[in-house]
Amino acid sequence: MRDLPPTAMLRAFEVATRHSTFTSAAEELFITQSAVSHQLKNLEEIWGLQLFERGRSLRLTPAGAALAPIVREFFSKLETTLADQREQKGRVRLRVNTTYSFALKWLLPRLPGLTRLHPEILVTLESTDKAINFASTDSDVAIRFGHGHYPALHTEFMFREQLFPVASPALLQRFGSPRDPAELLRYPLLTRDGADLVPKWDVWFKLAGIGTEALKESVRFADTNMTIEAALLGQGVALARSGHVEREISDGSLVRLFAIPFPSPAAYYFVCPKGVETQPHIIHFRNWLLAESLSAQHRYQ
């Protein structure tokens, strides 16, 4: 680019846009006032534009005002990228793709444990509810929720969640704690709408030996996190997957109701393109992930 000036000139311009005088700009740059003035004059000559209206104080011209945010963003991105590259020095990046709800509720709270065990691995989380296509993504590995039929990929079973009703203490105080599963039919029932893998209240009631003629769901949500949030707000009883309410049950903001075994029809699987699973950082991540999965599997059995 013929009009690209030396970095020192751009830096002088960026600093000068944040000061009212050459003197204060020079102090930030640790150079003389005349040096700042000289660099800005040369920059104006290179670009063929007047950037400042000079007087008792510096004021940007329309051209200077248009260019200032572009130059400022350039230095900001440069500094951020350099800091990121220095942080990554000696570390290997691992891009993990999974659903947003699983990343938020299950994987994210556990990542500090991975960092303590393997500080050399720098994880980047990418979330989508769609089936991943490794040919069109930068993801290295993925965690899929389904039935494990991924013939073109290296696949390992992680764990299967348990499904159970949860409610907030406030809701139970308002309605009273149910003494048996049939009593839940008089509570507002929340559920997630949509996918075939989503648990249904009628299945849970049948497992409890309760007829569903009187079943009346209160609200259906399109998102798992919205369903759990509604339960936290005391809007009803949610049929939740164990991996999505661990923290809430632990801190008492949600209460598990009844211990009727109801394994999820789908499970979580670690997947990656065949051959990738032999890379050292992938092995470390996979082993850690499977150990965490085993612990989660045992927690609600």
PDB file of N, CA and C in Angstrom, residues 67-123:
ATOM      1  N   LEU A  67     -10.694   9.031  10.296  1.00  0.00           N
ATOM      2  CA  LEU A  67      -9.581   8.081  10.342  1.00  0.00           C
ATOM      3  C   LEU A  67      -9.209   7.664  11.763  1.00  0.00           C
ATOM      4  N   ALA A  68      -9.507   8.513  12.734  1.00  0.00           N
ATOM      5  CA  ALA A  68      -9.075   8.251  14.117  1.00  0.00           C
ATOM      6  C   ALA A  68      -9.554   6.902  14.656  1.00  0.00           C
ATOM      7  N   PRO A  69     -10.858   6.557  14.545  1.00  0.00           N
ATOM      8  CA  PRO A  69     -11.289   5.271  15.104  1.00  0.00           C
ATOM      9  C   PRO A  69     -10.680   4.068  14.383  1.00  0.00           C
ATOM     10  N   ILE A  70     -10.366   4.215  13.099  1.00  0.00           N
ATOM     11  CA  ILE A  70      -9.763   3.115  12.350  1.00  0.00           C
ATOM     12  C   ILE A  70      -8.351   2.849  12.864  1.00  0.00           C
ATOM     13  N   VAL A  71      -7.573   3.924  13.051  1.00  0.00           N
ATOM     14  CA  VAL A  71      -6.201   3.783  13.549  1.00  0.00           C
ATOM     15  C   VAL A  71      -6.218   3.281  14.987  1.00  0.00           C
ATOM     16  N   ARG A  72      -7.162   3.783  15.793  1.00  0.00           N
ATOM     17  CA  ARG A  72      -7.263   3.365  17.195  1.00  0.00           C
ATOM     18  C   ARG A  72      -7.594   1.867  17.274  1.00  0.00           C
ATOM     19  N   GLU A  73      -8.512   1.404  16.420  1.00  0.00           N
ATOM     20  CA  GLU A  73      -8.875  -0.017  16.412  1.00  0.00           C
ATOM     21  C   GLU A  73      -7.693  -0.876  15.978  1.00  0.00           C
ATOM     22  N   PHE A  74      -6.901  -0.378  15.025  1.00  0.00           N
ATOM     23  CA  PHE A  74      -5.719  -1.115  14.569  1.00  0.00           C
ATOM     24  C   PHE A  74      -4.766  -1.390  15.728  1.00  0.00           C
ATOM     25  N   PHE A  75      -4.453  -0.356  16.516  1.00  0.00           N
ATOM     26  CA  PHE A  75      -3.530  -0.540  17.635  1.00  0.00           C
ATOM     27  C   PHE A  75      -4.149  -1.399  18.730  1.00  0.00           C
ATOM     28  N   SER A  76      -5.443  -1.245  18.954  1.00  0.00           N
ATOM     29  CA  SER A  76      -6.118  -2.037  19.979  1.00  0.00           C
ATOM     30  C   SER A  76      -6.079  -3.523  19.629  1.00  0.00           C
ATOM     31  N   LYS A  77      -6.394  -3.852  18.373  1.00  0.00           N
ATOM     32  CA  LYS A  77      -6.374  -5.250  17.942  1.00  0.00           C
ATOM     33  C   LYS A  77      -4.957  -5.812  17.934  1.00  0.00           C
ATOM     34  N   LEU A  78      -4.009  -4.984  17.550  1.00  0.00           N
ATOM     35  CA  LEU A  78      -2.613  -5.421  17.532  1.00  0.00           C
ATOM     36  C   LEU A  78      -2.148  -5.781  18.946  1.00  0.00           C
ATOM     37  N   GLU A  79      -2.452  -4.914  19.918  1.00  0.00           N
ATOM     38  CA  GLU A  79      -2.046  -5.160  21.300  1.00  0.00           C
ATOM     39  C   GLU A  79      -2.737  -6.406  21.858  1.00  0.00           C
ATOM     40  N   THR A  80      -4.036  -6.553  21.553  1.00  0.00           N
ATOM     41  CA  THR A  80      -4.784  -7.716  22.049  1.00  0.00           C
ATOM     42  C   THR A  80      -4.242  -9.009  21.457  1.00  0.00           C
ATOM     43  N   THR A  81      -3.963  -9.003  20.161  1.00  0.00           N
ATOM     44  CA  THR A  81      -3.456 -10.197  19.495  1.00  0.00           C
ATOM     45  C   THR A  81      -2.069 -10.565  19.995  1.00  0.00           C
ATOM     46  N   LEU A  82      -1.210  -9.562  20.200  1.00  0.00           N
ATOM     47  CA  LEU A  82       0.132  -9.825  20.720  1.00  0.00           C
ATOM     48  C   LEU A  82       0.059 -10.427  22.123  1.00  0.00           C
ATOM     49  N   ALA A  83      -0.820  -9.874  22.959  1.00  0.00           N
ATOM     50  CA  ALA A  83      -0.981 -10.399  24.318  1.00  0.00           C
ATOM     51  C   ALA A  83      -1.485 -11.839  24.278  1.00  0.00           C
ATOM     52  N   ASP A  84      -2.417 -12.120  23.353  1.00  0.00           N
ATOM     53  CA  ASP A  84      -2.958 -13.469  23.234  1.00  0.00           C
ATOM     54  C   ASP A  84      -1.892 -14.446  22.766  1.00  0.00           C
ATOM     55  N   GLN A  85      -1.070 -14.020  21.807  1.00  0.00           N
ATOM     56  CA  GLN A  85      -0.014 -14.889  21.294  1.00  0.00           C
ATOM     57  C   GLN A  85       1.047 -15.166  22.353  1.00  0.00           C
ATOM     58  N   ARG A  86       1.349 -14.159  23.177  1.00  0.00           N
ATOM     59  CA  ARG A  86       2.323 -14.361  24.249  1.00  0.00           C
ATOM     60  C   ARG A  86       1.775 -15.320  25.293  1.00  0.00           C
ATOM     61  N   GLU A  87       0.454 -15.210  25.562  1.00  0.00           N
ATOM     62  CA  GLU A  87      -0.179 -16.101  26.527  1.00  0.00           C
ATOM     63  C   GLU A  87      -0.154 -17.542  26.023  1.00  0.00           C
ATOM     64  N   GLN A  88      -0.306 -17.701  24.701  1.00  0.00           N
ATOM     65  CA  GLN A  88      -0.377 -19.039  24.121  1.00  0.00           C
ATOM     66  C   GLN A  88       0.992 -19.677  23.939  1.00  0.00           C
ATOM     67  N   LYS A  89       2.054 -18.906  24.153  1.00  0.00           N
ATOM     68  CA  LYS A  89       3.397 -19.432  23.920  1.00  0.00           C
ATOM     69  C   LYS A  89       3.618 -20.683  24.764  1.00  0.00           C
ATOM     70  N   GLY A  90       3.980 -21.775  24.110  1.00  0.00           N
ATOM     71  CA  GLY A  90       4.195 -23.028  24.816  1.00  0.00           C
ATOM     72  C   GLY A  90       2.916 -23.781  25.115  1.00  0.00           C
ATOM     73  N   ARG A  91       1.765 -23.279  24.621  1.00  0.00           N
ATOM     74  CA  ARG A  91       0.492 -23.953  24.857  1.00  0.00           C
ATOM     75  C   ARG A  91      -0.099 -24.387  23.514  1.00  0.00           C
ATOM     76  N   VAL A  92      -0.987 -25.358  23.573  1.00  0.00           N
ATOM     77  CA  VAL A  92      -1.632 -25.852  22.362  1.00  0.00           C
ATOM     78  C   VAL A  92      -3.129 -25.593  22.468  1.00  0.00           C
ATOM     79  N   ARG A  93      -3.693 -25.021  21.426  1.00  0.00           N
ATOM     80  CA  ARG A  93      -5.109 -24.688  21.437  1.00  0.00           C
ATOM     81  C   ARG A  93      -5.939 -25.918  21.064  1.00  0.00           C
ATOM     82  N   LEU A  94      -7.051 -26.088  21.776  1.00  0.00           N
ATOM     83  CA  LEU A  94      -7.978 -27.189  21.510  1.00  0.00           C
ATOM     84  C   LEU A  94      -9.368 -26.615  21.354  1.00  0.00           C
ATOM     85  N   ARG A  95      -9.948 -26.743  20.171  1.00  0.00           N
ATOM     86  CA  ARG A  95     -11.276 -26.218  19.894  1.00  0.00           C
ATOM     87  C   ARG A  95     -12.306 -27.326  20.109  1.00  0.00           C
ATOM     88  N   VAL A  96     -13.187 -27.082  21.068  1.00  0.00           N
ATOM     89  CA  VAL A  96     -14.188 -28.078  21.466  1.00  0.00           C
ATOM     90  C   VAL A  96     -15.570 -27.564  21.093  1.00  0.00           C
ATOM     91  N   ASN A  97     -16.315 -28.360  20.347  1.00  0.00           N
ATOM     92  CA  ASN A  97     -17.659 -27.977  19.914  1.00  0.00           C
ATOM     93  C   ASN A  97     -18.697 -28.800  20.678  1.00  0.00           C
ATOM     94  N   THR A  98     -19.697 -28.139  21.223  1.00  0.00           N
ATOM     95  CA  THR A  98     -20.785 -28.839  21.898  1.00  0.00           C
ATOM     96  C   THR A  98     -22.010 -27.934  21.926  1.00  0.00           C
ATOM     97  N   THR A  99     -23.092 -28.407  22.532  1.00  0.00           N
ATOM     98  CA  THR A  99     -24.294 -27.580  22.604  1.00  0.00           C
ATOM     99  C   THR A  99     -24.089 -26.482  23.635  1.00  0.00           C
ATOM    100  N   TYR A 100     -24.826 -25.396  23.464  1.00  0.00           N
ATOM    101  CA  TYR A 100     -24.671 -24.254  24.364  1.00  0.00           C
ATOM    102  C   TYR A 100     -25.033 -24.629  25.801  1.00  0.00           C
ATOM    103  N   SER A 101     -26.140 -25.340  25.975  1.00  0.00           N
ATOM    104  CA  SER A 101     -26.585 -25.675  27.331  1.00  0.00           C
ATOM    105  C   SER A 101     -25.597 -26.598  28.029  1.00  0.00           C
ATOM    106  N   PHE A 102     -25.029 -27.570  27.315  1.00  0.00           N
ATOM    107  CA  PHE A 102     -24.066 -28.486  27.920  1.00  0.00           C
ATOM    108  C   PHE A 102     -22.777 -27.752  28.270  1.00  0.00           C
ATOM    109  N   ALA A 103     -22.332 -26.872  27.374  1.00  0.00           N
ATOM    110  CA  ALA A 103     -21.122 -26.099  27.641  1.00  0.00           C
ATOM    111  C   ALA A 103     -21.302 -25.228  28.877  1.00  0.00           C
ATOM    112  N   LEU A 104     -22.445 -24.572  28.973  1.00  0.00           N
ATOM    113  CA  LEU A 104     -22.696 -23.643  30.069  1.00  0.00           C
ATOM    114  C   LEU A 104     -22.887 -24.357  31.399  1.00  0.00           C
ATOM    115  N   LYS A 105     -23.681 -25.426  31.406  1.00  0.00           N
ATOM    116  CA  LYS A 105     -24.081 -26.051  32.660  1.00  0.00           C
ATOM    117  C   LYS A 105     -23.130 -27.159  33.132  1.00  0.00           C
ATOM    118  N   TRP A 106     -22.471 -27.850  32.210  1.00  0.00           N
ATOM    119  CA  TRP A 106     -21.668 -29.012  32.617  1.00  0.00           C
ATOM    120  C   TRP A 106     -20.174 -28.808  32.381  1.00  0.00           C
ATOM    121  N   LEU A 107     -19.819 -28.419  31.161  1.00  0.00           N
ATOM    122  CA  LEU A 107     -18.399 -28.383  30.807  1.00  0.00           C
ATOM    123  C   LEU A 107     -17.674 -27.176  31.387  1.00  0.00           C
ATOM    124  N   LEU A 108     -18.254 -26.002  31.249  1.00  0.00           N
ATOM    125  CA  LEU A 108     -17.586 -24.778  31.694  1.00  0.00           C
ATOM    126  C   LEU A 108     -17.203 -24.805  33.176  1.00  0.00           C
ATOM    127  N   PRO A 109     -18.086 -25.228  34.084  1.00  0.00           N
ATOM    128  CA  PRO A 109     -17.688 -25.255  35.501  1.00  0.00           C
ATOM    129  C   PRO A 109     -16.533 -26.208  35.804  1.00  0.00           C
ATOM    130  N   ARG A 110     -16.300 -27.194  34.940  1.00  0.00           N
ATOM    131  CA  ARG A 110     -15.249 -28.182  35.177  1.00  0.00           C
ATOM    132  C   ARG A 110     -13.906 -27.800  34.550  1.00  0.00           C
ATOM    133  N   LEU A 111     -13.875 -26.844  33.644  1.00  0.00           N
ATOM    134  CA  LEU A 111     -12.652 -26.524  32.908  1.00  0.00           C
ATOM    135  C   LEU A 111     -11.481 -26.095  33.790  1.00  0.00           C
ATOM    136  N   PRO A 112     -11.701 -25.385  34.913  1.00  0.00           N
ATOM    137  CA  PRO A 112     -10.539 -25.072  35.763  1.00  0.00           C
ATOM    138  C   PRO A 112      -9.780 -26.317  36.213  1.00  0.00           C
ATOM    139  N   GLY A 113     -10.486 -27.424  36.392  1.00  0.00           N
ATOM    140  CA  GLY A 113      -9.824 -28.672  36.751  1.00  0.00           C
ATOM    141  C   GLY A 113      -8.900 -29.161  35.659  1.00  0.00           C
ATOM    142  N   LEU A 114      -9.327 -29.008  34.400  1.00  0.00           N
ATOM    143  CA  LEU A 114      -8.474 -29.381  33.272  1.00  0.00           C
ATOM    144  C   LEU A 114      -7.239 -28.491  33.220  1.00  0.00           C
ATOM    145  N   THR A 115      -7.425 -27.192  33.453  1.00  0.00           N
ATOM    146  CA  THR A 115      -6.304 -26.251  33.412  1.00  0.00           C
ATOM    147  C   THR A 115      -5.271 -26.576  34.481  1.00  0.00           C
ATOM    148  N   ARG A 116      -5.738 -26.953  35.671  1.00  0.00           N
ATOM    149  CA  ARG A 116      -4.795 -27.325  36.734  1.00  0.00           C
ATOM    150  C   ARG A 116      -4.028 -28.591  36.364  1.00  0.00           C
ATOM    151  N   LEU A 117      -4.699 -29.519  35.724  1.00  0.00           N
ATOM    152  CA  LEU A 117      -4.083 -30.797  35.373  1.00  0.00           C
ATOM    153  C   LEU A 117      -3.195 -30.678  34.137  1.00  0.00           C
ATOM    154  N   HIS A 118      -3.661 -29.887  33.156  1.00  0.00           N
ATOM    155  CA  HIS A 118      -2.918 -29.740  31.894  1.00  0.00           C
ATOM    156  C   HIS A 118      -2.887 -28.259  31.494  1.00  0.00           C
ATOM    157  N   PRO A 119      -2.032 -27.458  32.126  1.00  0.00           N
ATOM    158  CA  PRO A 119      -1.971 -26.015  31.818  1.00  0.00           C
ATOM    159  C   PRO A 119      -1.519 -25.726  30.395  1.00  0.00           C
ATOM    160  N   GLU A 120      -0.953 -26.729  29.735  1.00  0.00           N
ATOM    161  CA  GLU A 120      -0.484 -26.513  28.359  1.00  0.00           C
ATOM    162  C   GLU A 120      -1.624 -26.505  27.348  1.00  0.00           C
ATOM    163  N   ILE A 121      -2.819 -26.941  27.748  1.00  0.00           N
ATOM    164  CA  ILE A 121      -3.964 -26.992  26.832  1.00  0.00           C
ATOM    165  C   ILE A 121      -4.806 -25.729  26.990  1.00  0.00           C
ATOM    166  N   LEU A 122      -4.997 -25.022  25.900  1.00  0.00           N
ATOM    167  CA  LEU A 122      -5.812 -23.812  25.885  1.00  0.00           C
ATOM    168  C   LEU A 122      -7.113 -24.123  25.151  1.00  0.00           C
ATOM    169  N   VAL A 123      -8.195 -24.264  25.888  1.00  0.00           N
ATOM    170  CA  VAL A 123      -9.473 -24.694  25.315  1.00  0.00           C
ATOM    171  C   VAL A 123     -10.255 -23.505  24.773  1.00  0.00           C
TER     172      VAL A 123
END
